[in-house]
mmCIF file of C-alpha atoms in Angstrom:
data_model
loop_
_atom_site.group_PDB
_atom_site.id
_atom_site.type_symbol
_atom_site.label_atom_id
_atom_site.label_comp_id
_atom_site.label_asym_id
_atom_site.label_seq_id
_atom_site.Cartn_x
_atom_site.Cartn_y
_atom_site.Cartn_z
ATOM 1 C CA UNK V 151 9.236 31.166 -18.858
ATOM 2 C CA UNK V 152 10.917 33.326 -16.180
ATOM 3 C CA UNK V 153 11.788 37.071 -16.716
ATOM 4 C CA UNK V 154 15.232 38.122 -15.567
ATOM 5 C CA UNK V 155 15.390 41.334 -13.597
ATOM 6 C CA UNK V 156 17.413 43.548 -15.910
ATOM 7 C CA UNK V 157 18.031 46.028 -13.344
ATOM 8 C CA UNK V 158 20.473 43.841 -11.644
ATOM 9 C CA UNK V 159 23.061 44.335 -14.477
ATOM 10 C CA UNK V 160 26.047 46.359 -15.522
ATOM 11 C CA UNK V 161 28.063 46.794 -18.618
ATOM 12 C CA UNK V 162 31.908 46.781 -19.296
ATOM 13 C CA UNK V 163 34.256 46.552 -22.137
ATOM 14 C CA UNK V 164 37.793 45.164 -22.774
ATOM 15 C CA UNK V 165 38.446 48.119 -24.939
ATOM 16 C CA UNK V 166 38.081 51.871 -24.245
ATOM 17 C CA UNK V 167 34.573 52.123 -25.787
ATOM 18 C CA UNK V 168 32.949 53.663 -22.779
ATOM 19 C CA UNK V 169 29.562 51.807 -22.816
ATOM 20 C CA UNK V 170 26.697 53.113 -20.773
ATOM 21 C CA UNK V 171 23.528 51.457 -19.574
ATOM 22 C CA UNK V 172 20.177 53.103 -19.049
ATOM 23 C CA UNK V 173 16.827 51.903 -18.034
ATOM 24 C CA UNK V 174 13.910 53.212 -20.175
ATOM 25 C CA UNK V 175 10.544 51.936 -19.121
ATOM 26 C CA UNK V 176 10.581 48.197 -19.624
ATOM 27 C CA UNK V 177 13.749 48.314 -21.781
ATOM 28 C CA UNK V 178 17.470 48.432 -21.183
ATOM 29 C CA UNK V 179 19.446 50.661 -23.532
ATOM 30 C CA UNK V 180 23.189 50.261 -24.054
ATOM 31 C CA UNK V 181 25.251 52.774 -25.894
ATOM 32 C CA UNK V 182 28.847 52.747 -26.811
ATOM 33 C CA UNK V 183 31.385 54.774 -28.802
ATOM 34 C CA UNK V 184 33.377 51.661 -29.577
ATOM 35 C CA UNK V 185 32.848 48.270 -31.203
ATOM 36 C CA UNK V 186 32.393 46.012 -28.162
ATOM 37 C CA UNK V 187 30.921 45.528 -24.672
ATOM 38 C CA UNK V 188 30.081 42.895 -22.075
ATOM 39 C CA UNK V 189 26.658 43.040 -20.415
ATOM 40 C CA UNK V 190 26.340 41.244 -17.110
ATOM 41 C CA UNK V 191 22.980 40.363 -15.663
ATOM 42 C CA UNK V 192 23.248 39.293 -12.150
ATOM 43 C CA UNK V 193 20.754 36.858 -10.608
ATOM 44 C CA UNK V 194 20.375 37.906 -7.008
ATOM 45 C CA UNK V 195 19.444 35.617 -4.149
ATOM 46 C CA UNK V 196 18.829 32.741 -6.415
ATOM 47 C CA UNK V 197 20.111 30.688 -9.337
ATOM 48 C CA UNK V 198 18.557 29.532 -12.596
ATOM 49 C CA UNK V 199 18.585 26.308 -14.484
ATOM 50 C CA UNK V 200 17.645 26.688 -18.109
ATOM 51 C CA UNK V 201 18.195 25.276 -21.588
ATOM 52 C CA UNK V 202 16.324 27.928 -23.520
ATOM 53 C CA UNK V 203 16.692 31.718 -23.433
ATOM 54 C CA UNK V 204 14.406 34.110 -25.297
ATOM 55 C CA UNK V 205 15.182 37.807 -25.915
ATOM 56 C CA UNK V 206 13.707 40.802 -27.778
ATOM 57 C CA UNK V 207 16.472 42.973 -29.249
ATOM 58 C CA UNK V 208 16.759 46.053 -31.505
ATOM 59 C CA UNK V 209 20.091 47.593 -32.623
ATOM 60 C CA UNK V 210 21.107 50.704 -34.671
ATOM 61 C CA UNK V 211 23.725 48.569 -36.477
ATOM 62 C CA UNK V 212 24.510 44.994 -37.300
ATOM 63 C CA UNK V 213 26.057 43.083 -34.432
ATOM 64 C CA UNK V 214 27.056 39.588 -33.083
ATOM 65 C CA UNK V 215 26.153 38.335 -29.679
ATOM 66 C CA UNK V 216 27.661 35.435 -27.738
ATOM 67 C CA UNK V 217 25.503 34.478 -24.714
ATOM 68 C CA UNK V 218 27.124 32.724 -21.706
ATOM 69 C CA UNK V 219 25.569 31.389 -18.500
ATOM 70 C CA UNK V 220 28.079 31.731 -15.713
ATOM 71 C CA UNK V 221 28.469 29.891 -12.360
ATOM 72 C CA UNK V 222 30.521 32.361 -10.371
ATOM 73 C CA UNK V 223 31.592 29.594 -8.009
ATOM 74 C CA UNK V 224 33.176 27.472 -10.779
ATOM 75 C CA UNK V 225 34.162 29.120 -14.069
ATOM 76 C CA UNK V 226 34.887 25.767 -15.569
ATOM 77 C CA UNK V 227 31.159 24.971 -15.465
ATOM 78 C CA UNK V 228 30.051 27.978 -17.575
ATOM 79 C CA UNK V 229 27.708 27.329 -20.501
ATOM 80 C CA UNK V 230 28.248 28.910 -23.981
ATOM 81 C CA UNK V 231 25.377 29.284 -26.409
ATOM 82 C CA UNK V 232 25.797 29.668 -30.143
ATOM 83 C CA UNK V 233 26.723 33.087 -31.579
ATOM 84 C CA UNK V 234 23.708 35.072 -32.908
ATOM 85 C CA UNK V 235 23.978 37.651 -35.837
ATOM 86 C CA UNK V 236 21.586 40.507 -35.297
ATOM 87 C CA UNK V 237 20.465 42.765 -38.147
ATOM 88 C CA UNK V 238 19.776 46.467 -37.504
ATOM 89 C CA UNK V 239 16.228 47.825 -37.391
ATOM 90 C CA UNK V 240 13.097 47.025 -35.415
ATOM 91 C CA UNK V 241 12.711 44.877 -32.291
ATOM 92 C CA UNK V 242 13.244 41.219 -33.100
ATOM 93 C CA UNK V 243 12.927 38.026 -31.280
ATOM 94 C CA UNK V 244 16.206 36.000 -30.590
ATOM 95 C CA UNK V 245 16.260 32.508 -29.151
ATOM 96 C CA UNK V 246 19.144 30.488 -27.731
ATOM 97 C CA UNK V 247 18.421 26.797 -27.335
ATOM 98 C CA UNK V 248 20.807 24.071 -26.048
ATOM 99 C CA UNK V 249 20.929 20.943 -28.210
ATOM 100 C CA UNK V 250 18.558 18.087 -27.244
ATOM 101 C CA UNK V 251 21.429 15.714 -26.605
ATOM 102 C CA UNK V 252 23.184 18.137 -24.232
ATOM 103 C CA UNK V 253 23.193 16.269 -20.897
ATOM 104 C CA UNK V 254 24.960 19.010 -19.020
ATOM 105 C CA UNK V 255 23.183 21.427 -16.713
ATOM 106 C CA UNK V 256 24.157 23.525 -13.778
ATOM 107 C CA UNK V 257 22.828 26.390 -11.583
ATOM 108 C CA UNK V 258 23.885 29.646 -12.957
ATOM 109 C CA UNK V 259 24.310 33.032 -11.238
ATOM 110 C CA UNK V 260 24.379 35.436 -14.127
ATOM 111 C CA UNK V 261 23.919 35.911 -17.791
ATOM 112 C CA UNK V 262 26.543 37.432 -19.918
ATOM 113 C CA UNK V 263 26.059 38.919 -23.370
ATOM 114 C CA UNK V 264 29.355 39.524 -25.345
ATOM 115 C CA UNK V 265 28.345 42.130 -27.995
ATOM 116 C CA UNK V 266 30.467 43.048 -30.951
ATOM 117 C CA UNK V 267 29.172 45.861 -33.313
ATOM 118 C CA UNK V 268 29.831 46.320 -36.917
ATOM 119 C CA UNK V 269 30.691 50.028 -36.325
ATOM 120 C CA UNK V 270 31.265 52.320 -33.412
ATOM 121 C CA UNK V 271 28.677 54.792 -31.859
ATOM 122 C CA UNK V 272 26.012 52.235 -31.644
ATOM 123 C CA UNK V 273 22.842 51.590 -29.571
ATOM 124 C CA UNK V 274 21.505 48.365 -28.398
ATOM 125 C CA UNK V 275 18.134 47.733 -26.677
ATOM 126 C CA UNK V 276 16.630 44.654 -25.014
ATOM 127 C CA UNK V 277 13.044 44.563 -24.024
ATOM 128 C CA UNK V 278 13.220 41.420 -21.922
ATOM 129 C CA UNK V 279 15.253 38.211 -21.277
ATOM 130 C CA UNK V 280 13.308 35.141 -20.470
ATOM 131 C CA UNK V 281 14.750 31.840 -19.381
ATOM 132 C CA UNK V 282 13.044 28.513 -19.662
ATOM 133 C CA UNK V 283 13.677 24.949 -18.613
ATOM 134 C CA UNK V 284 11.978 22.601 -21.044
ATOM 135 C CA UNK V 285 10.745 19.780 -18.696
ATOM 136 C CA UNK V 286 9.853 16.349 -19.888
ATOM 137 C CA UNK V 287 7.548 13.609 -18.507
ATOM 138 C CA UNK V 288 9.254 10.467 -16.985
ATOM 139 C CA UNK V 289 8.401 7.354 -18.942
ATOM 140 C CA UNK V 290 10.711 4.946 -17.099
ATOM 141 C CA UNK V 291 10.033 4.726 -13.431
ATOM 142 C CA UNK V 292 12.420 3.333 -10.874
ATOM 143 C CA UNK V 293 11.642 2.685 -7.254
ATOM 144 C CA UNK V 294 14.689 2.693 -4.934
ATOM 145 C CA UNK V 295 14.699 1.476 -1.355
ATOM 146 C CA UNK V 296 17.162 0.093 1.224
ATOM 147 C CA UNK V 297 19.300 1.332 4.046
ATOM 148 C CA UNK V 298 22.183 3.895 4.091
ATOM 149 C CA UNK V 299 23.920 2.893 0.843
ATOM 150 C CA UNK V 300 20.614 3.253 -0.982
ATOM 151 C CA UNK V 301 20.636 6.958 -0.211
ATOM 152 C CA UNK V 302 24.395 7.735 -0.418
ATOM 153 C CA UNK V 303 25.415 7.852 3.246
ATOM 154 C CA UNK V 304 29.020 9.220 3.573
ATOM 155 C CA UNK V 305 29.157 10.341 -0.078
ATOM 156 C CA UNK V 306 28.864 13.863 -1.667
ATOM 157 C CA UNK V 307 28.438 15.728 -4.832
ATOM 158 C CA UNK V 308 31.747 16.481 -6.666
ATOM 159 C CA UNK V 309 31.974 19.625 -8.647
ATOM 160 C CA UNK V 310 34.778 18.137 -10.820
ATOM 161 C CA UNK V 311 32.627 15.185 -12.019
ATOM 162 C CA UNK V 312 30.386 16.097 -14.937
ATOM 163 C CA UNK V 313 28.142 13.036 -14.379
ATOM 164 C CA UNK V 314 27.184 14.390 -10.899
ATOM 165 C CA UNK V 315 25.411 17.270 -12.557
ATOM 166 C CA UNK V 316 21.701 17.133 -13.447
ATOM 167 C CA UNK V 317 20.108 16.500 -16.813
ATOM 168 C CA UNK V 318 16.559 17.143 -18.176
ATOM 169 C CA UNK V 319 16.278 13.364 -18.798
ATOM 170 C CA UNK V 320 16.169 12.356 -15.002
ATOM 171 C CA UNK V 321 13.517 13.351 -12.507
ATOM 172 C CA UNK V 322 12.843 12.600 -8.902
ATOM 173 C CA UNK V 323 9.612 12.408 -6.924
ATOM 174 C CA UNK V 324 9.699 14.999 -4.065
ATOM 175 C CA UNK V 325 7.272 15.796 -1.266
ATOM 176 C CA UNK V 326 6.207 19.416 -1.715
ATOM 177 C CA UNK V 327 3.883 19.380 1.423
ATOM 178 C CA UNK V 328 2.584 16.582 3.656
ATOM 179 C CA UNK V 329 1.566 13.661 1.390
ATOM 180 C CA UNK V 330 1.723 15.893 -1.722
ATOM 181 C CA UNK V 331 4.295 15.031 -4.289
ATOM 182 C CA UNK V 332 5.684 16.447 -7.562
ATOM 183 C CA UNK V 333 8.203 15.399 -10.153
ATOM 184 C CA UNK V 334 11.204 17.623 -10.279
ATOM 185 C CA UNK V 335 14.503 17.487 -12.222
ATOM 186 C CA UNK V 336 16.869 15.304 -10.125
ATOM 187 C CA UNK V 337 19.800 17.196 -8.682
ATOM 188 C CA UNK V 338 21.955 15.338 -6.114
ATOM 189 C CA UNK V 339 22.847 18.615 -4.573
ATOM 190 C CA UNK V 340 19.190 18.787 -3.464
ATOM 191 C CA UNK V 341 16.908 16.452 -1.532
ATOM 192 C CA UNK V 342 15.670 13.519 -3.724
ATOM 193 C CA UNK V 343 12.859 11.644 -2.000
ATOM 194 C CA UNK V 344 14.265 10.510 1.390
ATOM 195 C CA UNK V 345 17.900 11.157 0.154
ATOM 196 C CA UNK V 346 19.327 14.289 1.897
ATOM 197 C CA UNK V 347 20.753 17.149 -0.119
ATOM 198 C CA UNK V 348 24.368 16.826 -1.432
ATOM 199 C CA UNK V 349 24.630 13.096 -0.967
ATOM 200 C CA UNK V 350 25.629 11.113 -4.010
ATOM 201 C CA UNK V 351 23.368 8.417 -5.301
ATOM 202 C CA UNK V 352 24.020 5.012 -7.024
ATOM 203 C CA UNK V 353 20.521 4.991 -8.670
ATOM 204 C CA UNK V 354 21.199 8.420 -10.229
ATOM 205 C CA UNK V 355 24.336 7.112 -11.893
ATOM 206 C CA UNK V 356 22.413 3.960 -13.036
ATOM 207 C CA UNK V 357 19.806 6.379 -14.522
ATOM 208 C CA UNK V 358 22.627 8.402 -16.183
ATOM 209 C CA UNK V 359 23.830 5.322 -17.993
ATOM 210 C CA UNK V 360 20.268 4.487 -18.914
ATOM 211 C CA UNK V 361 19.540 7.921 -20.552
ATOM 212 C CA UNK V 362 22.889 8.347 -22.078
ATOM 213 C CA UNK V 363 22.444 5.137 -24.065
ATOM 214 C CA UNK V 364 18.655 5.543 -24.710
ATOM 215 C CA UNK V 365 17.715 8.931 -26.206
ATOM 216 C CA UNK V 366 13.924 8.379 -25.760
ATOM 217 C CA UNK V 367 14.209 7.336 -21.992
ATOM 218 C CA UNK V 368 13.160 9.889 -19.315
ATOM 219 C CA UNK V 369 13.891 8.331 -15.905
ATOM 220 C CA UNK V 370 11.715 9.085 -12.805
ATOM 221 C CA UNK V 371 13.293 8.029 -9.531
ATOM 222 C CA UNK V 372 11.162 7.262 -6.510
ATOM 223 C CA UNK V 373 13.501 7.107 -3.532
ATOM 224 C CA UNK V 374 12.418 5.825 -0.229
ATOM 225 C CA UNK V 375 15.555 4.543 1.722
ATOM 226 C CA UNK V 376 16.435 4.997 5.377
ATOM 227 C CA UNK V 377 19.752 4.915 7.116
ATOM 228 C CA UNK V 378 20.653 1.924 9.303
ATOM 229 C CA UNK V 379 17.502 -0.221 9.177
ATOM 230 C CA UNK V 380 17.325 -3.944 9.343
ATOM 231 C CA UNK V 381 15.227 -5.851 6.910
ATOM 232 C CA UNK V 382 12.485 -6.241 9.437
ATOM 233 C CA UNK V 383 11.343 -2.565 8.904
ATOM 234 C CA UNK V 384 10.107 -3.425 5.389
ATOM 235 C CA UNK V 385 8.153 -6.443 6.632
ATOM 236 C CA UNK V 386 4.536 -5.533 7.265
ATOM 237 C CA UNK V 387 4.315 -8.398 9.752
ATOM 238 C CA UNK V 388 6.740 -6.457 11.856
ATOM 239 C CA UNK V 389 6.535 -2.801 10.966
ATOM 240 C CA UNK V 390 3.895 -1.166 8.732
ATOM 241 C CA UNK V 391 5.151 2.546 8.305
ATOM 242 C CA UNK V 392 8.095 2.162 5.836
ATOM 243 C CA UNK V 393 6.305 -0.158 3.464
ATOM 244 C CA UNK V 394 3.148 2.015 3.471
ATOM 245 C CA UNK V 395 5.142 5.210 2.958
ATOM 246 C CA UNK V 396 6.949 3.775 -0.055
ATOM 247 C CA UNK V 397 3.790 2.483 -1.580
ATOM 248 C CA UNK V 398 2.217 5.979 -1.078
ATOM 249 C CA UNK V 399 5.133 7.535 -2.855
ATOM 250 C CA UNK V 400 4.947 5.059 -5.745
ATOM 251 C CA UNK V 401 1.202 5.524 -6.274
ATOM 252 C CA UNK V 402 1.468 9.359 -5.992
ATOM 253 C CA UNK V 403 4.195 9.281 -8.700
ATOM 254 C CA UNK V 404 2.092 7.017 -10.995
ATOM 255 C CA UNK V 405 -1.052 9.142 -10.417
ATOM 256 C CA UNK V 406 0.638 12.321 -11.473
ATOM 257 C CA UNK V 407 1.713 10.707 -14.747
ATOM 258 C CA UNK V 408 -1.532 8.762 -15.232
ATOM 259 C CA UNK V 409 0.476 5.512 -15.224
ATOM 260 C CA UNK V 410 -0.366 2.258 -13.560
ATOM 261 C CA UNK V 411 2.964 0.488 -13.136
ATOM 262 C CA UNK V 412 6.570 1.165 -12.353
ATOM 263 C CA UNK V 413 9.340 -0.255 -14.572
ATOM 264 C CA UNK V 414 12.003 -1.446 -12.039
ATOM 265 C CA UNK V 415 12.682 -1.719 -8.294
ATOM 266 C CA UNK V 416 16.248 -1.432 -6.784
ATOM 267 C CA UNK V 417 16.869 -2.956 -3.443
ATOM 268 C CA UNK V 418 20.194 -1.935 -1.663
ATOM 269 C CA UNK V 419 20.097 -3.316 1.881
ATOM 270 C CA UNK V 420 21.602 -5.981 4.165
ATOM 271 C CA UNK V 421 24.612 -4.708 6.106
ATOM 272 C CA UNK V 422 22.462 -4.212 9.293
ATOM 273 C CA UNK V 423 21.443 -7.860 9.217
ATOM 274 C CA UNK V 424 25.099 -9.064 9.552
ATOM 275 C CA UNK V 425 24.220 -11.079 12.635
ATOM 276 C CA UNK V 426 21.174 -12.890 11.060
ATOM 277 C CA UNK V 427 21.293 -16.308 9.428
ATOM 278 C CA UNK V 428 20.952 -16.594 5.616
ATOM 279 C CA UNK V 429 17.760 -18.445 5.932
ATOM 280 C CA UNK V 430 16.173 -15.698 7.994
ATOM 281 C CA UNK V 431 17.230 -13.042 5.563
ATOM 282 C CA UNK V 432 16.028 -15.066 2.609
ATOM 283 C CA UNK V 433 12.584 -15.579 4.045
ATOM 284 C CA UNK V 434 12.226 -11.916 4.828
ATOM 285 C CA UNK V 435 13.497 -10.769 1.482
ATOM 286 C CA UNK V 436 11.228 -13.005 -0.551
ATOM 287 C CA UNK V 437 8.250 -12.050 1.524
ATOM 288 C CA UNK V 438 8.846 -8.335 1.070
ATOM 289 C CA UNK V 439 9.609 -8.445 -2.669
ATOM 290 C CA UNK V 440 6.400 -10.462 -3.129
ATOM 291 C CA UNK V 441 4.501 -8.053 -1.027
ATOM 292 C CA UNK V 442 5.575 -5.125 -3.320
ATOM 293 C CA UNK V 443 4.616 -7.088 -6.472
ATOM 294 C CA UNK V 444 1.264 -8.038 -4.999
ATOM 295 C CA UNK V 445 0.523 -4.539 -3.611
ATOM 296 C CA UNK V 446 1.406 -2.970 -6.974
ATOM 297 C CA UNK V 447 -0.485 -5.558 -8.896
ATOM 298 C CA UNK V 448 2.779 -6.324 -10.829
ATOM 299 C CA UNK V 449 3.596 -9.955 -10.459
ATOM 300 C CA UNK V 450 6.338 -9.770 -12.961
ATOM 301 C CA UNK V 451 7.933 -6.595 -11.680
ATOM 302 C CA UNK V 452 11.680 -6.639 -12.290
ATOM 303 C CA UNK V 453 13.755 -6.260 -9.081
ATOM 304 C CA UNK V 454 17.510 -5.860 -8.773
ATOM 305 C CA UNK V 455 19.074 -6.487 -5.303
ATOM 306 C CA UNK V 456 22.698 -5.266 -4.904
ATOM 307 C CA UNK V 457 25.452 -6.890 -2.983
ATOM 308 C CA UNK V 458 26.227 -5.359 0.444
ATOM 309 C CA UNK V 459 29.482 -3.800 1.753
ATOM 310 C CA UNK V 460 31.822 -5.178 4.393
ATOM 311 C CA UNK V 461 33.750 -7.896 2.432
ATOM 312 C CA UNK V 462 37.047 -6.011 2.808
ATOM 313 C CA UNK V 463 36.940 -5.713 6.657
ATOM 314 C CA UNK V 464 37.873 -8.853 8.575
ATOM 315 C CA UNK V 465 36.336 -7.497 11.778
ATOM 316 C CA UNK V 466 32.977 -6.800 10.196
ATOM 317 C CA UNK V 467 30.663 -9.319 8.618
ATOM 318 C CA UNK V 468 28.370 -6.925 6.707
ATOM 319 C CA UNK V 469 28.573 -9.062 3.608
ATOM 320 C CA UNK V 470 26.971 -11.912 5.560
ATOM 321 C CA UNK V 471 23.710 -11.743 3.364
ATOM 322 C CA UNK V 472 25.563 -11.749 0.052
ATOM 323 C CA UNK V 473 25.165 -15.537 -0.086
ATOM 324 C CA UNK V 474 21.425 -15.032 0.026
ATOM 325 C CA UNK V 475 21.420 -12.246 -2.461
ATOM 326 C CA UNK V 476 23.758 -14.117 -4.957
ATOM 327 C CA UNK V 477 21.307 -17.079 -5.001
ATOM 328 C CA UNK V 478 18.783 -14.751 -6.743
ATOM 329 C CA UNK V 479 20.692 -15.355 -9.942
ATOM 330 C CA UNK V 480 20.226 -19.139 -9.899
ATOM 331 C CA UNK V 481 16.752 -19.608 -8.355
ATOM 332 C CA UNK V 482 14.967 -19.808 -11.781
ATOM 333 C CA UNK V 483 13.199 -16.506 -11.446
ATOM 334 C CA UNK V 484 14.383 -14.080 -14.173
ATOM 335 C CA UNK V 485 12.463 -11.201 -12.844
ATOM 336 C CA UNK V 486 14.709 -10.959 -9.625
ATOM 337 C CA UNK V 487 18.369 -10.499 -10.142
ATOM 338 C CA UNK V 488 21.468 -9.873 -7.903
ATOM 339 C CA UNK V 489 23.735 -7.069 -8.909
ATOM 340 C CA UNK V 490 27.128 -8.672 -8.173
ATOM 341 C CA UNK V 491 30.604 -7.241 -7.764
ATOM 342 C CA UNK V 492 29.434 -4.401 -5.412
ATOM 343 C CA UNK V 493 31.035 -6.154 -2.444
ATOM 344 C CA UNK V 494 34.488 -5.739 -4.061
ATOM 345 C CA UNK V 495 34.236 -1.887 -4.107
ATOM 346 C CA UNK V 496 35.924 0.427 -1.708
ATOM 347 C CA UNK V 497 34.267 1.728 1.407
ATOM 348 C CA UNK V 498 35.067 4.679 3.672
ATOM 349 C CA UNK V 499 34.392 2.942 6.968
ATOM 350 C CA UNK V 500 33.464 -0.764 6.224
ATOM 351 C CA UNK V 501 29.775 0.082 5.922
ATOM 352 C CA UNK V 502 29.436 2.825 3.425
ATOM 353 C CA UNK V 503 30.729 3.080 -0.183
ATOM 354 C CA UNK V 504 32.964 5.977 -1.424
ATOM 355 C CA UNK V 505 31.945 8.461 -4.031
ATOM 356 C CA UNK V 506 33.735 6.551 -6.769
ATOM 357 C CA UNK V 507 32.324 3.276 -5.609
ATOM 358 C CA UNK V 508 28.809 4.804 -5.678
ATOM 359 C CA UNK V 509 29.304 5.727 -9.296
ATOM 360 C CA UNK V 510 30.626 2.254 -10.137
ATOM 361 C CA UNK V 511 27.558 0.675 -8.388
ATOM 362 C CA UNK V 512 25.402 2.675 -10.817
ATOM 363 C CA UNK V 513 27.356 1.087 -13.707
ATOM 364 C CA UNK V 514 26.994 -2.392 -12.250
ATOM 365 C CA UNK V 515 23.242 -1.868 -11.900
ATOM 366 C CA UNK V 516 23.084 -0.778 -15.600
ATOM 367 C CA UNK V 517 25.195 -3.884 -16.647
ATOM 368 C CA UNK V 518 22.645 -6.008 -14.821
ATOM 369 C CA UNK V 519 19.845 -4.204 -16.645
ATOM 370 C CA UNK V 520 21.468 -5.140 -19.990
ATOM 371 C CA UNK V 521 21.611 -8.845 -18.821
ATOM 372 C CA UNK V 522 17.932 -8.541 -18.031
ATOM 373 C CA UNK V 523 17.205 -7.392 -21.576
ATOM 374 C CA UNK V 524 19.181 -10.229 -23.003
ATOM 375 C CA UNK V 525 17.413 -12.659 -20.775
ATOM 376 C CA UNK V 526 14.050 -11.446 -21.940
ATOM 377 C CA UNK V 527 15.050 -11.748 -25.502
ATOM 378 C CA UNK V 528 16.234 -15.355 -24.868
ATOM 379 C CA UNK V 529 12.921 -16.187 -23.120
ATOM 380 C CA UNK V 530 10.832 -14.624 -25.940
ATOM 381 C CA UNK V 531 12.924 -16.581 -28.502
ATOM 382 C CA UNK V 532 12.422 -19.808 -26.614
ATOM 383 C CA UNK V 533 8.677 -19.258 -26.476
ATOM 384 C CA UNK V 534 8.592 -18.411 -30.188
ATOM 385 C CA UNK V 535 10.566 -21.544 -31.089
ATOM 386 C CA UNK V 536 8.393 -23.700 -28.907
ATOM 387 C CA UNK V 537 5.212 -22.450 -30.592
ATOM 388 C CA UNK V 538 6.896 -22.522 -34.007
ATOM 389 C CA UNK V 539 9.325 -25.505 -34.135
ATOM 390 C CA UNK V 540 10.091 -24.950 -37.856
ATOM 391 C CA UNK V 541 11.506 -21.446 -36.927
ATOM 392 C CA UNK V 542 14.690 -22.952 -35.304
ATOM 393 C CA UNK V 543 15.448 -25.111 -38.398
ATOM 394 C CA UNK V 544 14.721 -22.222 -40.715
ATOM 395 C CA UNK V 545 17.221 -19.966 -38.855
ATOM 396 C CA UNK V 546 19.829 -22.775 -38.732
ATOM 397 C CA UNK V 547 19.507 -23.325 -42.421
ATOM 398 C CA UNK V 548 19.792 -19.647 -43.224
ATOM 399 C CA UNK V 549 22.993 -19.194 -41.203
ATOM 400 C CA UNK V 550 24.741 -22.199 -42.760
ATOM 401 C CA UNK V 551 23.547 -21.035 -46.203
ATOM 402 C CA UNK V 552 25.299 -17.709 -45.884
#
């Protein structure tokens, strides 16, 4: 837990209660001749993210406290914690905890205690205020790669959109120093893997749908996309660097968690290959996807490949490779699927999707994930019926009987 510097604070009141604030050793003492005061604790040169606040309080009379976390840049994003009723007497521990299902987090600039006393001429002491962010361990790992649309080129974070804000159920793998990585809470206002700060991200919104509909899922995003590259740059026969870098990131993320496999790979690339034939792109794509599966020792790794942009521009053939990508849904391999409908979404310049389109792409990827789950259930059922022929007739009989 992190201690707030209580000296960066001041006290006011909306009534003429004349509150005063004094520092006494490690404590802050507030006295007032009225019934109410606001205590503001400023967080200088930094911000905090937290979902747990612990304090140690004593008071000369019974009081109630409302605790707020405030974003001074956007008052609509302030967080309110439940009211606490404090009995008079000795120093006592008081905790504020956000509900587990609260998916909303932000960076906060100050803490506000709204204190109402049962009587006037009261004294209120706080020994310390500690903030804590209860971090979790990712249990569903997604590797993301591709060109500019895979890392949100021409998009940005939107303060007005709640789903753009971070949650404690989505993490990203970031490089802390050369070839050293760590899992951090994903925040699209910050760098996420190779995604620059403040760019929006389709994979983040896919992850949002995933965690919002699955309480036990904690997503870990491994992002290794690069602006403007043709598919050749993922082909080790042509260029080694990008493939090796992405594998190093994946293995680093797995090692930290003591895991041996990722759960899903997302491929969002193809606009730069607008001048290549479909057969050329297909050969490259199948080689690269197989190379990832082989290198990770995951022959059945599920891979989603999204449609490219460019369909709406008559003078740009960026959607040239969608014919190849669409075939992934009819080639008999259920572990590789095309995310369709992306090419119908709006772009800002023919090449790059808008903010709203980026969020919709996340939803389309999630809908494809649901199709994958249904496909797996159908395959498992087919195998079960094949091994147990009587099962099919038993099920049929039961349905007709009811």
